[in-house]
Amino acid sequence: MRVTLAFTIKEFLLLLRDPGGLFVLFMMPVMFMVVFSLALGGLFEEGAARGSARALEVPVAIGGAGEVAEQVVEQLDATQGLAMVLEHDGQPLTADQVAQLVADGEYPVGVVFPAGLTALLEDPRILTGEQVKPLEVDVIVDPATTAQVTGPLEGALSAVLQQVVGRRLGEAGAAAWFEQVAAGLPAEIRAQLAASMQPDGQDEGEGALPVTTRRRVPPGVEREQFPDQFQQNAAGYTVMGVFFIATVMIESIFRERRSGAMRRLRAAPVGRAPIVISKLAPFYVVNLIQIVIMFAIARLAFGLDLGFIPAVVVVSAALALVATGLGIALAGVARSETQGTGLAVIVVLTTSALGGVMVPRFIMPEAMQQIGNITPQAWAIEAYQDVLVRGQGLSGIWLEAGVLLIFAAVFTAVGVWRFRFD
Amino acid sequence: MLAETAPVSSADNGTQLRAGGVVHRYGDLTAVDDVTLEVRRGEVFGLLGPNGAGKSTLISICSGMFEPTAGLVTVGDRQLSPTTRAAKRRIGVVPQDIALYEKLSGRQNLRFFGRVYGLGGRRLRERVEAVLEVVGLSDRGNDQAGTYSGGMQRRLNLAAGLLHEPELLILDEPTVGVDPQSRNHIFDNVERLNRDQGVTIVYTTHYMEEAERLCDRVAIIDHGKIVALDSPRALIESLGGGVIQIGIDPAQRAQVTESLSSLASVQAVGPGPDEKSLNIEASSARHALVDVMQAMNAAALEVETVRILEPNLESVFLRYTGRSLRD
């Protein structure tokens, strides 16, 4: 009992000698709570204010679609969680502008109404039941967007179209029939009949409509195939997994320091840079293997289309450099192994959340999205999605790969600078 | 970035390692205080000091592990610093800690450290086998270092420092926690390396018998300063027939000194390691002790402590530092 107590006291004393480690220990849950609350607050809050950052903003081009499109937009705008954006720089949005905004990643989804929508519904051929070529309302979707985001909008759009168009057709069709059938009746009887024919809303929207919705990708995005949820997440979880190499590296470096081997190396005719670089190399290979395994599983088990393989290789090579660089930097900054691994978990999970690993960044408030831009995960995910989901080649990922290499260079430089032998 | 440096002197004056005016401070604490010493080529030089005396810091500086706050260290004709490659190549360091990778085999460890010192190919393989033979671990070379006994790990630790055939071997407490068999093995290795290959050795230890057996000269360091430096024999002889160290009331120091100086059996009375003690040198400390006690009683002077320092290195150490080497 006395021995156990002595060990317990000793462990407490050791913990107290490592205030940095304690700080990490206490801050980790706090950081998670704060970051996830900020990032995901909109998903859990009732009555998300329309037009606030939490509502899904949807750029809409009405163009020459007329009154029917305006009614649809008005109803969609009144729907909780949706905010229709009709103007850009003070001017009504055009179809091209909507497509470009989605292609640029400004919005995950947009809507373009076909010209002549209202006029079509007034076409006598429709009112008399003749076949006409239906019009299509385009839903412009970023292929990298999850179904959780586009699904509600598409559902709401279909429902509102059904309601508005159906009502419009019901009213117009009945009026035409009435004009034909009741033309010779006395005015008093016609008035009674007209009153009894007011639509009660029960039948509206039933039957095939001359307006449908169609999913499209923005111009310049080659992939027409829309990924499922797993395919969309493959990039995110690969990126997050790769960064966990940091914890393993920190453990390895501190274990080596403990062994005294670093002290011997300090007396050897080698500088810090070769030691640090040689420390990176094996973990870099481990990371690449990790990426290959992740994508192999995604490909073989879930049918992920890897797109242009050389582009995937370039992104993966840059990503692995960033992850190993982060490991060496954190090992240099941390004062103890406990502090280092705790810090790595905080940094990796926090930056992964901010970078869009767990939830798409566009559903985060604007400020969080901006912060996300300073995480390597955001750039890596964007690059992977460019290749895997949007079908881009090397020309589509050079910017992201370049930014990742800058991250890697900075992290590695910090690691070399802060590297300690004991 | 490591750099090659030009020789600091073209003359080979027989000095393998020289520390000149070396000072090292940790904040307000001066760990090494203006130390100057020379280790001659081909000698075994002992560095003795109690814990906290500055011994490890001085050894680290002399191994090129870090830069002193002030002063200069040279190995042969090359200045030594953490960034000088040529000087570092001349040194083999055997740290006090078992500086090995436990998960690797003995041979794998040696191959790694050999490569660090620029060995490769056939030369590396030959050197690995040679040093394993030297330390008597050839038959266990493929076993994980973590499975070795403490003594075997110490021997492998030594082997790693010998791989590149250094001119100067720095051994920092190489026998701590070692069984007698491994200790003797290490002693034999040190003697053979010095005798047969002419390797200069700097050896730190807590064990006086090791210093007496192995070292041509020893330096005693305390409070960051070298307080004595000579051959073990000369240092021991400086004690004459031994020393009686007595603890006294500092207020009676002058009276005690006067009373004892007149005794026939006492050769000299001098200050002890602190103000509360005196060193009394005698041709035979045991015989003089009776006279000393009688004189103190006669003068009604109080003796708080009495210690007889036999003429050996331990006593030399106690005389200069006031502490046992293992304190």
XYZ file of C-alpha atoms in Angstrom:
749
model
C 0.000 0.000 0.000
C 2.796 2.348 0.936
C 4.670 1.506 -2.239
C 1.549 2.100 -4.346
C 1.023 5.439 -2.671
C 4.643 6.383 -3.278
C 4.276 5.592 -6.985
C 1.039 7.550 -7.151
C 2.620 10.588 -5.534
C 5.630 10.273 -7.803
C 3.375 10.198 -10.908
C 1.520 13.274 -9.709
C 4.802 15.072 -9.167
C 5.967 14.123 -12.657
C 2.720 15.422 -14.124
C 3.112 18.677 -12.233
C 6.640 18.984 -13.610
C 5.121 18.949 -17.107
C 2.682 21.866 -17.116
C 2.622 21.864 -20.910
C 1.444 18.263 -20.906
C -1.232 19.112 -18.372
C -2.350 22.057 -20.469
C -2.766 19.800 -23.469
C -4.573 17.232 -21.373
C -7.101 19.791 -20.215
C -7.402 21.793 -23.407
C -8.069 18.860 -25.723
C -11.741 18.353 -24.831
C -12.259 22.103 -24.656
C -10.857 22.598 -28.146
C -13.044 19.869 -29.581
C -16.118 21.256 -27.918
C -15.490 24.782 -29.146
C -14.484 23.924 -32.694
C -17.207 21.383 -33.347
C -19.831 23.617 -31.799
C -18.800 26.503 -34.017
C -18.504 24.377 -37.119
C -21.679 22.376 -36.732
C -23.847 24.752 -34.734
C -26.196 25.386 -37.631
C -27.086 21.733 -37.953
C -28.421 21.466 -34.439
C -30.106 24.791 -33.921
C -33.867 25.136 -34.368
C -35.236 27.884 -36.522
C -32.047 28.699 -38.338
C -32.502 32.244 -39.409
C -33.116 32.601 -43.093
C -30.244 34.297 -44.783
C -27.877 33.506 -41.963
C -24.716 31.623 -42.631
C -26.319 28.396 -41.438
C -29.014 28.376 -44.140
C -27.968 26.816 -47.440
C -27.568 29.696 -49.832
C -28.636 28.820 -53.377
C -27.919 31.098 -56.336
C -30.873 31.173 -58.698
C -31.215 32.378 -62.298
C -34.822 33.158 -63.187
C -34.097 34.777 -66.525
C -37.133 34.589 -68.747
C -38.877 31.910 -66.708
C -41.396 34.459 -65.500
C -43.960 34.522 -62.739
C -44.073 30.770 -62.087
C -40.343 30.678 -61.349
C -40.720 33.668 -59.028
C -43.453 31.870 -57.107
C -41.302 28.751 -56.806
C -38.362 30.786 -55.582
C -40.539 32.652 -53.113
C -41.760 29.412 -51.595
C -38.281 27.898 -51.509
C -36.979 31.013 -49.848
C -39.620 30.630 -47.160
C -38.472 27.090 -46.492
C -36.409 26.708 -43.338
C -32.712 26.189 -44.003
C -32.807 27.545 -47.579
C -31.928 31.056 -48.720
C -32.321 31.921 -52.368
C -29.747 34.293 -53.819
C -31.139 36.120 -56.842
C -28.568 38.828 -57.400
C -24.858 39.150 -57.816
C -23.268 42.583 -57.573
C -26.722 44.106 -57.605
C -27.737 42.456 -60.879
C -30.083 39.492 -61.381
C -28.103 36.296 -61.731
C -27.817 34.718 -65.154
C -27.647 30.995 -65.870
C -23.951 31.264 -66.715
C -23.209 33.142 -63.517
C -24.964 30.518 -61.409
C -22.990 27.730 -63.094
C -19.732 29.612 -62.652
C -20.375 30.343 -58.973
C -20.890 26.637 -58.347
C -17.855 25.709 -60.459
C -15.747 28.142 -58.439
C -16.846 26.525 -55.216
C -18.643 29.669 -54.049
C -21.849 27.710 -53.635
C -22.359 23.937 -53.550
C -25.551 24.030 -55.587
C -27.516 26.451 -57.767
C -30.805 26.526 -59.694
C -31.436 27.725 -63.253
C -35.012 28.061 -64.455
C -35.714 27.550 -68.155
C -36.821 30.512 -70.217
C -40.463 30.389 -71.195
C -41.600 28.408 -68.161
C -44.628 30.586 -67.409
C -45.503 30.890 -71.086
C -45.406 27.106 -71.472
C -47.954 26.658 -68.729
C -50.260 28.997 -70.595
C -49.873 27.056 -73.856
C -53.347 25.910 -74.979
C -51.941 22.528 -76.052
C -51.086 21.711 -72.463
C -54.490 22.818 -71.286
C -56.115 20.491 -73.749
C -53.883 17.575 -72.806
C -51.648 17.517 -75.877
C -48.058 16.305 -75.561
C -45.447 19.077 -75.461
C -41.729 18.901 -74.882
C -41.233 19.374 -71.141
C -38.947 22.074 -69.783
C -36.168 21.329 -67.327
C -35.142 23.245 -64.225
C -31.401 22.719 -63.886
C -29.965 21.960 -60.477
C -26.261 22.807 -60.846
C -24.341 20.691 -58.354
C -20.682 20.661 -57.348
C -19.831 16.947 -57.596
C -17.856 17.246 -54.386
C -20.970 18.209 -52.489
C -22.552 15.632 -50.265
C -26.030 14.296 -50.855
C -27.017 15.548 -47.412
C -26.624 19.072 -48.717
C -28.210 18.805 -52.165
C -30.919 16.318 -51.217
C -33.121 18.693 -49.205
C -32.915 21.396 -51.876
C -33.791 18.994 -54.681
C -36.651 17.555 -52.663
C -37.992 20.971 -51.805
C -37.648 22.174 -55.402
C -39.553 19.175 -56.775
C -42.293 19.565 -54.221
C -42.712 23.297 -54.746
C -42.644 22.871 -58.540
C -45.307 20.199 -58.254
C -47.423 22.454 -56.121
C -47.039 25.706 -58.042
C -47.161 24.244 -61.551
C -49.910 21.827 -60.631
C -52.044 24.561 -59.176
C -51.376 26.768 -62.146
C -52.347 23.987 -64.593
C -55.400 23.055 -62.566
C -56.703 26.595 -62.529
C -55.974 27.252 -66.195
C -57.336 23.890 -67.369
C -60.555 24.225 -65.451
C -61.070 27.750 -66.706
C -60.626 26.648 -70.328
C -63.040 23.713 -69.887
C -65.543 25.957 -68.165
C -65.409 28.494 -70.977
C -66.144 25.765 -73.480
C -68.885 23.908 -71.553
C -70.700 26.756 -69.806
C -70.617 29.265 -72.623
C -74.372 29.074 -73.256
C -75.570 29.040 -69.633
C -77.272 31.977 -67.860
C -74.955 34.308 -65.971
C -76.339 33.382 -62.511
C -75.813 29.644 -63.077
C -72.359 30.246 -64.525
C -71.405 32.180 -61.393
C -72.613 29.357 -59.119
C -70.725 26.774 -61.163
C -67.575 28.873 -61.196
C -67.690 29.179 -57.380
C -68.076 25.436 -56.978
C -65.056 24.820 -59.222
C -62.512 26.694 -57.059
C -59.585 24.338 -56.510
C -59.438 22.846 -53.016
C -55.780 21.942 -53.300
C -56.374 18.219 -53.076
C -55.700 17.401 -56.655
C -52.984 19.882 -57.446
C -49.753 18.499 -58.694
C -51.052 15.087 -59.524
C -50.139 13.569 -62.862
C -47.146 14.212 -65.126
C -45.968 17.806 -65.248
C -44.446 19.503 -68.279
C -41.588 20.706 -65.999
C -38.929 18.451 -64.515
C -35.674 18.949 -62.632
C -32.301 17.862 -63.962
C -28.954 17.515 -62.145
C -25.993 19.000 -63.917
C -22.375 19.706 -63.151
C -20.982 23.163 -63.778
C -19.083 23.946 -66.996
C -15.410 22.899 -66.903
C -16.144 20.072 -64.536
C -15.735 16.939 -66.531
C -17.236 14.348 -64.230
C -20.920 13.771 -64.952
C -21.051 10.830 -62.599
C -22.168 11.879 -59.151
C -20.324 10.155 -56.303
C -21.988 8.442 -53.439
C -21.335 9.437 -49.866
C -18.472 7.004 -49.387
C -16.713 8.189 -52.479
C -17.027 11.753 -51.296
C -15.644 10.865 -47.884
C -12.729 8.771 -49.127
C -10.597 11.841 -49.708
C -11.459 13.373 -46.348
C -10.714 10.351 -44.241
C -7.571 9.546 -46.177
C -6.310 13.032 -45.447
C -7.154 12.800 -41.757
C -5.592 9.351 -41.429
C -2.374 10.495 -43.037
C -1.957 13.290 -40.509
C -2.108 10.909 -37.573
C 1.420 9.850 -38.521
C 2.414 12.886 -36.439
C 1.592 11.093 -33.180
C 3.652 8.053 -34.175
C 6.592 10.236 -35.161
C 6.506 12.123 -31.885
C 6.496 8.884 -29.897
C 9.401 7.593 -31.943
C 11.488 10.735 -31.498
C 10.920 10.928 -27.764
C 11.623 7.210 -27.374
C 14.910 7.708 -29.166
C 15.769 10.615 -26.919
C 14.995 8.491 -23.878
C 17.212 5.698 -25.144
C 20.217 8.013 -25.138
C 20.861 7.226 -28.782
C 20.237 10.868 -29.667
C 22.969 11.874 -27.241
C 25.408 9.610 -29.008
C 24.287 11.063 -32.330
C 24.897 14.534 -30.974
C 28.558 13.679 -30.594
C 28.682 12.150 -34.071
C 29.858 14.052 -37.141
C 26.342 14.638 -38.456
C 24.219 17.765 -38.402
C 20.639 18.180 -37.307
C 19.203 18.429 -40.791
C 20.304 14.951 -41.930
C 18.999 13.442 -38.715
C 15.643 15.160 -39.133
C 15.400 14.306 -42.811
C 16.323 10.687 -42.144
C 13.629 10.686 -39.501
C 11.080 11.865 -42.063
C 11.879 9.322 -44.743
C 10.524 6.101 -43.225
C 7.357 7.780 -42.032
C 6.904 9.344 -45.446
C 6.944 5.867 -46.952
C 4.506 4.674 -44.306
C 2.189 7.526 -45.258
C 2.328 6.676 -48.933
C 1.531 3.055 -48.153
C -1.332 4.245 -45.987
C -2.737 6.298 -48.873
C -2.386 3.402 -51.304
C -4.257 1.136 -48.906
C -7.026 3.687 -48.359
C -7.606 4.241 -52.057
C -7.217 0.561 -52.884
C -9.994 -0.259 -50.458
C -12.101 2.602 -51.791
C -11.522 1.384 -55.328
C -11.949 -2.346 -54.811
C -14.634 -2.414 -52.169
C -16.614 0.683 -53.019
C -15.873 1.287 -56.675
C -14.194 4.668 -56.286
C -13.117 6.068 -59.628
C -9.566 7.310 -59.042
C -9.595 9.616 -62.013
C -6.246 10.679 -63.443
C -3.796 8.537 -61.441
C -0.683 10.757 -61.895
C -2.617 13.642 -60.369
C -3.582 11.451 -57.393
C 0.084 10.507 -57.010
C 1.198 14.150 -57.025
C -1.373 15.161 -54.429
C -0.530 12.132 -52.259
C 3.204 12.803 -52.442
C 2.706 16.408 -51.369
C 0.215 15.464 -48.674
C 2.565 12.882 -47.132
C 5.315 15.503 -46.992
C 3.034 17.874 -45.104
C 1.993 15.192 -42.609
C 5.535 14.057 -41.826
C 6.675 17.683 -41.675
C 3.950 18.387 -39.144
C 5.118 15.427 -37.044
C 8.699 16.648 -36.912
C 7.588 20.218 -36.172
C 5.359 19.164 -33.285
C 8.116 16.930 -31.888
C 10.372 19.973 -31.890
C 7.838 22.217 -30.202
C 6.670 19.747 -27.540
C 8.527 19.497 -24.237
C 7.437 15.986 -23.388
C 6.057 12.952 -25.151
C 2.694 13.335 -23.411
C 2.516 16.944 -24.456
C 3.604 16.125 -27.999
C 1.127 13.332 -28.686
C -1.695 15.275 -27.031
C -0.818 18.317 -29.075
C -0.743 16.244 -32.242
C -4.211 14.845 -31.575
C -5.570 18.338 -30.968
C -3.899 19.826 -34.021
C -4.822 16.965 -36.348
C -8.458 16.716 -35.275
C -8.982 20.455 -35.106
C -7.419 21.218 -38.463
C -9.177 18.207 -39.969
C -12.521 19.537 -38.780
C -11.723 23.028 -40.009
C -10.358 21.628 -43.257
C -13.620 19.884 -44.062
C -12.754 16.281 -43.252
C -15.779 15.629 -41.097
C -18.306 18.039 -42.570
C -18.197 19.996 -45.815
C -16.723 23.417 -45.285
C -19.497 25.241 -47.121
C -21.994 24.459 -44.393
C -19.711 26.148 -41.855
C -20.093 29.822 -41.024
C -18.087 32.106 -43.267
C -15.477 32.830 -40.606
C -14.817 29.137 -40.045
C -14.516 28.601 -43.770
C -11.896 31.324 -43.932
C -9.972 29.776 -41.039
C -10.174 26.440 -42.818
C -8.151 27.893 -45.667
C -5.065 27.945 -43.474
C -5.228 24.195 -42.880
C -3.388 21.813 -45.205
C -6.323 19.417 -44.972
C -8.585 21.877 -46.802
C -6.144 22.107 -49.695
C -5.530 18.381 -49.791
C -9.232 17.527 -49.792
C -9.877 20.104 -52.476
C -7.098 18.625 -54.600
C -8.317 15.058 -54.152
C -11.887 16.068 -54.955
C -10.696 17.887 -58.047
C -9.248 14.618 -59.301
C -11.528 11.956 -57.857
C -14.866 13.701 -58.093
C -14.512 16.548 -60.556
C -12.374 14.586 -63.004
C -9.538 17.134 -63.177
C -6.013 16.341 -64.318
C -2.623 17.756 -63.311
C -3.570 21.234 -64.478
C -6.443 21.232 -62.014
C -4.384 20.484 -58.918
C -1.129 22.385 -59.338
C -2.239 25.220 -57.080
C -3.324 22.926 -54.249
C -0.194 20.780 -54.618
C 1.957 23.914 -54.524
C 0.295 25.143 -51.355
C 0.777 21.716 -49.775
C 4.487 21.827 -50.606
C 4.732 25.237 -48.954
C 3.093 23.800 -45.831
C 5.577 20.900 -45.925
C 8.562 23.225 -46.287
C 7.453 25.434 -43.397
C 6.729 22.498 -41.083
C 10.016 20.786 -41.888
C 11.969 24.012 -41.381
C 10.355 24.460 -37.966
C 11.181 20.825 -37.167
C 14.852 21.230 -38.072
C 15.081 24.535 -36.233
C 13.474 23.219 -33.053
C 14.994 19.733 -33.154
C 16.624 18.714 -29.882
C 18.880 15.792 -29.146
C 17.844 15.481 -25.502
C 25.401 22.490 -41.015
C 28.634 20.733 -40.159
C 31.843 22.266 -41.323
C 35.434 21.332 -41.821
C 37.857 23.589 -40.006
C 41.458 24.350 -40.702
C 44.073 23.087 -38.222
C 44.538 25.507 -35.357
C 48.231 24.655 -35.201
C 50.460 22.778 -37.556
C 52.707 21.543 -34.774
C 51.969 18.207 -33.153
C 52.881 18.951 -29.575
C 51.762 15.606 -28.199
C 48.451 16.943 -26.929
C 45.422 14.945 -28.004
C 42.773 17.028 -26.281
C 43.069 20.539 -24.965
C 40.459 22.566 -23.113
C 41.488 26.179 -22.705
C 39.611 28.508 -20.386
C 36.400 26.587 -20.804
C 33.395 28.129 -19.086
C 29.831 26.892 -19.292
C 26.837 28.451 -17.628
C 23.232 27.332 -17.288
C 21.515 30.608 -16.516
C 23.061 31.844 -13.287
C 24.742 28.510 -12.523
C 28.348 28.143 -13.623
C 28.761 24.424 -14.282
C 32.288 24.640 -15.688
C 34.394 27.483 -14.356
C 37.452 28.405 -16.409
C 38.844 24.904 -16.855
C 42.122 24.444 -18.650
C 43.584 20.978 -19.094
C 45.531 18.940 -21.583
C 45.219 15.237 -22.298
C 48.417 13.852 -23.726
C 48.447 11.614 -26.759
C 48.368 7.948 -25.735
C 47.524 8.406 -22.060
C 44.529 7.299 -20.036
C 43.205 10.409 -18.365
C 40.753 10.098 -15.488
C 38.210 12.748 -14.657
C 36.835 12.412 -11.154
C 34.145 14.463 -9.574
C 31.065 14.160 -7.401
C 27.613 14.519 -8.907
C 26.938 18.104 -9.905
C 30.639 18.985 -10.013
C 30.496 19.857 -13.710
C 32.082 16.638 -14.899
C 29.313 15.653 -17.330
C 29.113 19.146 -18.758
C 32.886 19.223 -19.311
C 32.787 15.759 -20.910
C 29.899 16.812 -23.172
C 31.837 19.877 -24.301
C 34.960 17.781 -24.883
C 32.824 15.361 -26.943
C 31.590 18.150 -29.193
C 28.007 17.801 -28.013
C 27.609 21.477 -27.307
C 29.462 24.736 -27.418
C 30.936 26.129 -24.200
C 29.864 29.573 -23.075
C 33.504 30.567 -23.375
C 36.826 28.918 -24.103
C 38.193 26.634 -26.763
C 38.518 22.869 -27.138
C 40.863 21.278 -29.643
C 41.323 17.650 -30.652
C 44.797 17.213 -32.045
C 45.194 20.236 -34.250
C 41.490 20.723 -34.897
C 39.113 22.959 -33.065
C 36.120 21.072 -31.691
C 32.540 22.299 -31.724
C 29.145 20.719 -32.416
C 29.500 21.718 -36.054
C 33.048 20.543 -36.798
C 33.047 17.228 -38.603
C 36.781 16.520 -38.791
C 37.399 16.902 -35.060
C 34.341 14.823 -34.201
C 35.525 11.966 -36.408
C 38.626 11.648 -34.230
C 36.555 11.047 -31.125
C 34.718 7.966 -30.020
C 32.101 8.669 -27.378
C 30.677 6.075 -25.019
C 27.911 7.869 -23.131
C 26.949 7.069 -19.598
C 23.468 6.023 -20.778
C 23.057 2.860 -22.786
C 22.780 4.714 -26.076
C 21.416 1.879 -28.168
C 18.234 0.864 -29.903
C 16.827 -1.981 -27.868
C 14.648 -3.265 -30.676
C 17.635 -3.691 -32.995
C 20.142 -6.492 -32.788
C 23.697 -5.838 -31.658
C 24.934 -6.005 -35.239
C 22.155 -3.745 -36.511
C 23.013 -1.178 -33.866
C 26.667 -1.259 -34.799
C 25.937 -1.050 -38.507
C 23.795 2.014 -37.892
C 26.368 3.832 -35.779
C 29.133 2.787 -38.147
C 27.270 4.371 -41.030
C 26.781 7.519 -39.006
C 30.570 7.745 -38.791
C 30.928 7.242 -42.502
C 31.718 3.532 -42.651
C 30.159 1.345 -45.301
C 30.388 -1.812 -47.331
C 33.093 -4.326 -46.535
C 34.894 -1.982 -44.186
C 31.755 -1.588 -42.105
C 31.170 -5.345 -41.966
C 34.761 -5.936 -40.903
C 34.660 -3.283 -38.216
C 31.354 -4.554 -36.841
C 32.759 -8.067 -36.491
C 36.027 -6.740 -35.070
C 34.420 -4.679 -32.311
C 31.988 -7.465 -31.466
C 35.015 -9.681 -31.030
C 36.741 -7.064 -28.890
C 33.821 -6.815 -26.473
C 33.115 -10.546 -26.531
C 29.657 -10.389 -28.093
C 30.219 -12.079 -31.451
C 27.941 -14.968 -30.569
C 25.129 -12.668 -29.415
C 25.415 -10.130 -32.214
C 22.158 -11.115 -33.866
C 20.112 -10.922 -30.692
C 18.079 -7.826 -29.898
C 20.033 -5.442 -27.711
C 17.044 -5.271 -25.382
C 17.563 -8.923 -24.470
C 21.149 -8.337 -23.307
C 22.106 -8.154 -19.648
C 23.129 -4.744 -18.311
C 26.804 -5.677 -18.599
C 26.430 -6.879 -22.176
C 24.624 -3.673 -23.113
C 27.515 -1.700 -21.613
C 29.941 -3.709 -23.720
C 27.898 -3.115 -26.867
C 27.754 0.563 -25.897
C 31.553 0.544 -25.810
C 31.753 -1.317 -29.123
C 29.666 1.389 -30.819
C 32.259 3.962 -29.773
C 35.126 1.942 -31.234
C 33.718 1.292 -34.705
C 35.461 4.126 -36.513
C 38.802 3.557 -34.736
C 38.962 6.914 -32.982
C 42.196 8.497 -31.802
C 40.463 9.686 -28.664
C 37.939 7.590 -26.754
C 35.776 9.297 -24.161
C 34.234 6.879 -21.701
C 31.637 8.385 -19.397
C 31.113 6.110 -16.391
C 31.361 2.961 -18.530
C 31.035 0.516 -15.645
C 27.974 1.868 -13.824
C 25.646 -0.997 -12.938
C 27.918 -3.588 -14.496
C 28.546 -7.094 -13.163
C 32.160 -7.932 -12.182
C 32.720 -10.057 -15.288
C 31.672 -7.294 -17.687
C 33.588 -4.734 -15.634
C 36.785 -6.736 -15.993
C 36.054 -7.136 -19.682
C 35.774 -3.364 -20.054
C 38.983 -2.821 -18.069
C 40.819 -5.265 -20.328
C 39.428 -3.530 -23.412
C 40.509 -0.109 -22.207
C 44.007 -1.312 -21.345
C 44.400 -3.165 -24.645
C 43.115 -0.248 -26.745
C 45.515 2.097 -25.011
C 48.479 -0.239 -24.969
C 48.164 -1.972 -28.354
C 46.495 0.696 -30.483
C 47.684 3.836 -28.749
C 44.168 5.175 -28.292
C 44.026 8.156 -25.968
C 41.319 7.632 -23.375
C 39.400 10.036 -21.189
C 37.694 8.063 -18.476
C 35.211 9.331 -15.928
C 34.264 7.172 -13.008
C 32.965 7.078 -9.477
C 35.210 4.140 -8.672
C 38.651 4.984 -7.297
C 40.022 1.520 -7.895
C 39.242 1.933 -11.605
C 41.015 5.276 -11.734
C 43.996 3.890 -9.835
C 44.210 0.840 -12.074
C 43.633 2.460 -15.451
C 44.602 6.120 -15.385
C 48.018 7.630 -16.046
C 46.761 10.932 -14.682
C 43.592 12.047 -13.003
C 41.929 15.416 -12.630
C 39.573 16.091 -9.763
C 36.789 18.526 -10.586
C 34.605 20.198 -8.005
C 32.256 23.162 -8.313
C 33.226 23.390 -11.964
C 36.951 23.783 -11.277
C 39.901 21.422 -11.535
C 41.095 21.210 -7.925
C 43.854 18.620 -8.452
C 45.596 17.113 -11.456
C 48.444 14.612 -11.374
C 49.208 10.925 -11.589
C 47.318 8.814 -9.045
C 50.617 7.933 -7.360
C 51.675 11.572 -6.996
C 48.283 12.554 -5.653
C 48.351 9.736 -3.123
C 51.885 10.540 -2.076
C 50.815 14.111 -1.466
C 48.835 12.737 1.449
C 52.063 11.480 3.033
C 51.193 9.026 5.763
C 47.618 10.040 5.633
C 45.446 12.924 6.714
C 43.348 13.454 9.809
C 40.375 15.631 9.001
C 38.751 17.117 12.093
C 35.630 19.158 12.473
C 35.990 22.151 14.789
C 34.288 25.304 15.965
C 35.358 27.918 13.366
C 35.892 30.413 16.212
C 38.642 28.170 17.628
C 40.412 27.630 14.306
C 43.519 29.702 15.117
C 43.910 28.190 18.573
C 43.547 24.635 17.266
C 46.023 25.235 14.447
C 48.587 26.600 16.899
C 48.140 23.728 19.360
C 48.425 20.978 16.757
C 51.249 22.472 14.693
C 53.642 22.029 17.575
C 53.061 18.241 17.811
C 56.028 16.147 16.703
C 53.864 13.581 14.903
C 52.111 16.259 12.815
C 53.754 17.443 9.621
C 51.350 20.225 8.690
C 47.980 21.704 9.607
C 45.949 23.277 6.863
C 42.429 24.279 5.959
C 39.931 21.536 5.227
C 37.340 21.568 2.464
C 35.203 24.007 4.482
C 35.643 26.511 7.290
C 34.553 24.011 9.940
C 37.327 21.515 9.202
C 41.081 21.224 9.286
C 43.401 18.790 7.497
C 46.211 17.474 9.622
C 48.961 15.788 7.627
C 51.122 13.244 9.412
C 53.736 10.640 8.639
C 51.298 8.141 10.127
C 47.762 9.387 10.549
C 46.733 6.568 12.887
C 49.631 7.156 15.284
C 49.226 10.922 15.205
C 45.523 10.694 16.008
C 46.258 9.890 19.698
C 48.519 12.925 20.016
C 45.964 15.160 18.304
C 43.125 14.107 20.601
C 45.267 14.495 23.708
C 46.355 17.979 22.620
C 42.773 19.029 21.931
C 41.653 17.762 25.362
C 44.485 19.472 27.098
C 43.583 22.768 25.486
C 39.876 22.209 26.182
C 39.128 22.461 22.499
C 36.103 20.706 21.103
C 36.399 18.138 18.281
C 33.075 17.703 16.467
C 34.122 15.083 13.914
C 37.219 13.025 13.164
C 38.069 11.315 9.907
C 41.225 9.478 8.953
C 42.051 9.667 5.275
C 44.217 6.712 4.366
C 46.721 7.407 1.598
C 44.622 6.435 -1.409
C 42.794 8.216 -4.195
C 39.534 8.258 -2.268
C 41.268 10.220 0.463
C 42.794 12.551 -2.078
C 39.318 13.218 -3.374
C 37.952 13.740 0.132
C 40.794 16.034 0.972
C 40.131 18.298 -1.986
C 36.353 18.214 -2.128
C 35.311 17.374 1.425
C 32.964 14.813 -0.080
C 33.114 11.140 -0.836
C 33.239 10.425 -4.540
C 29.906 8.638 -4.310
C 28.126 11.533 -2.557
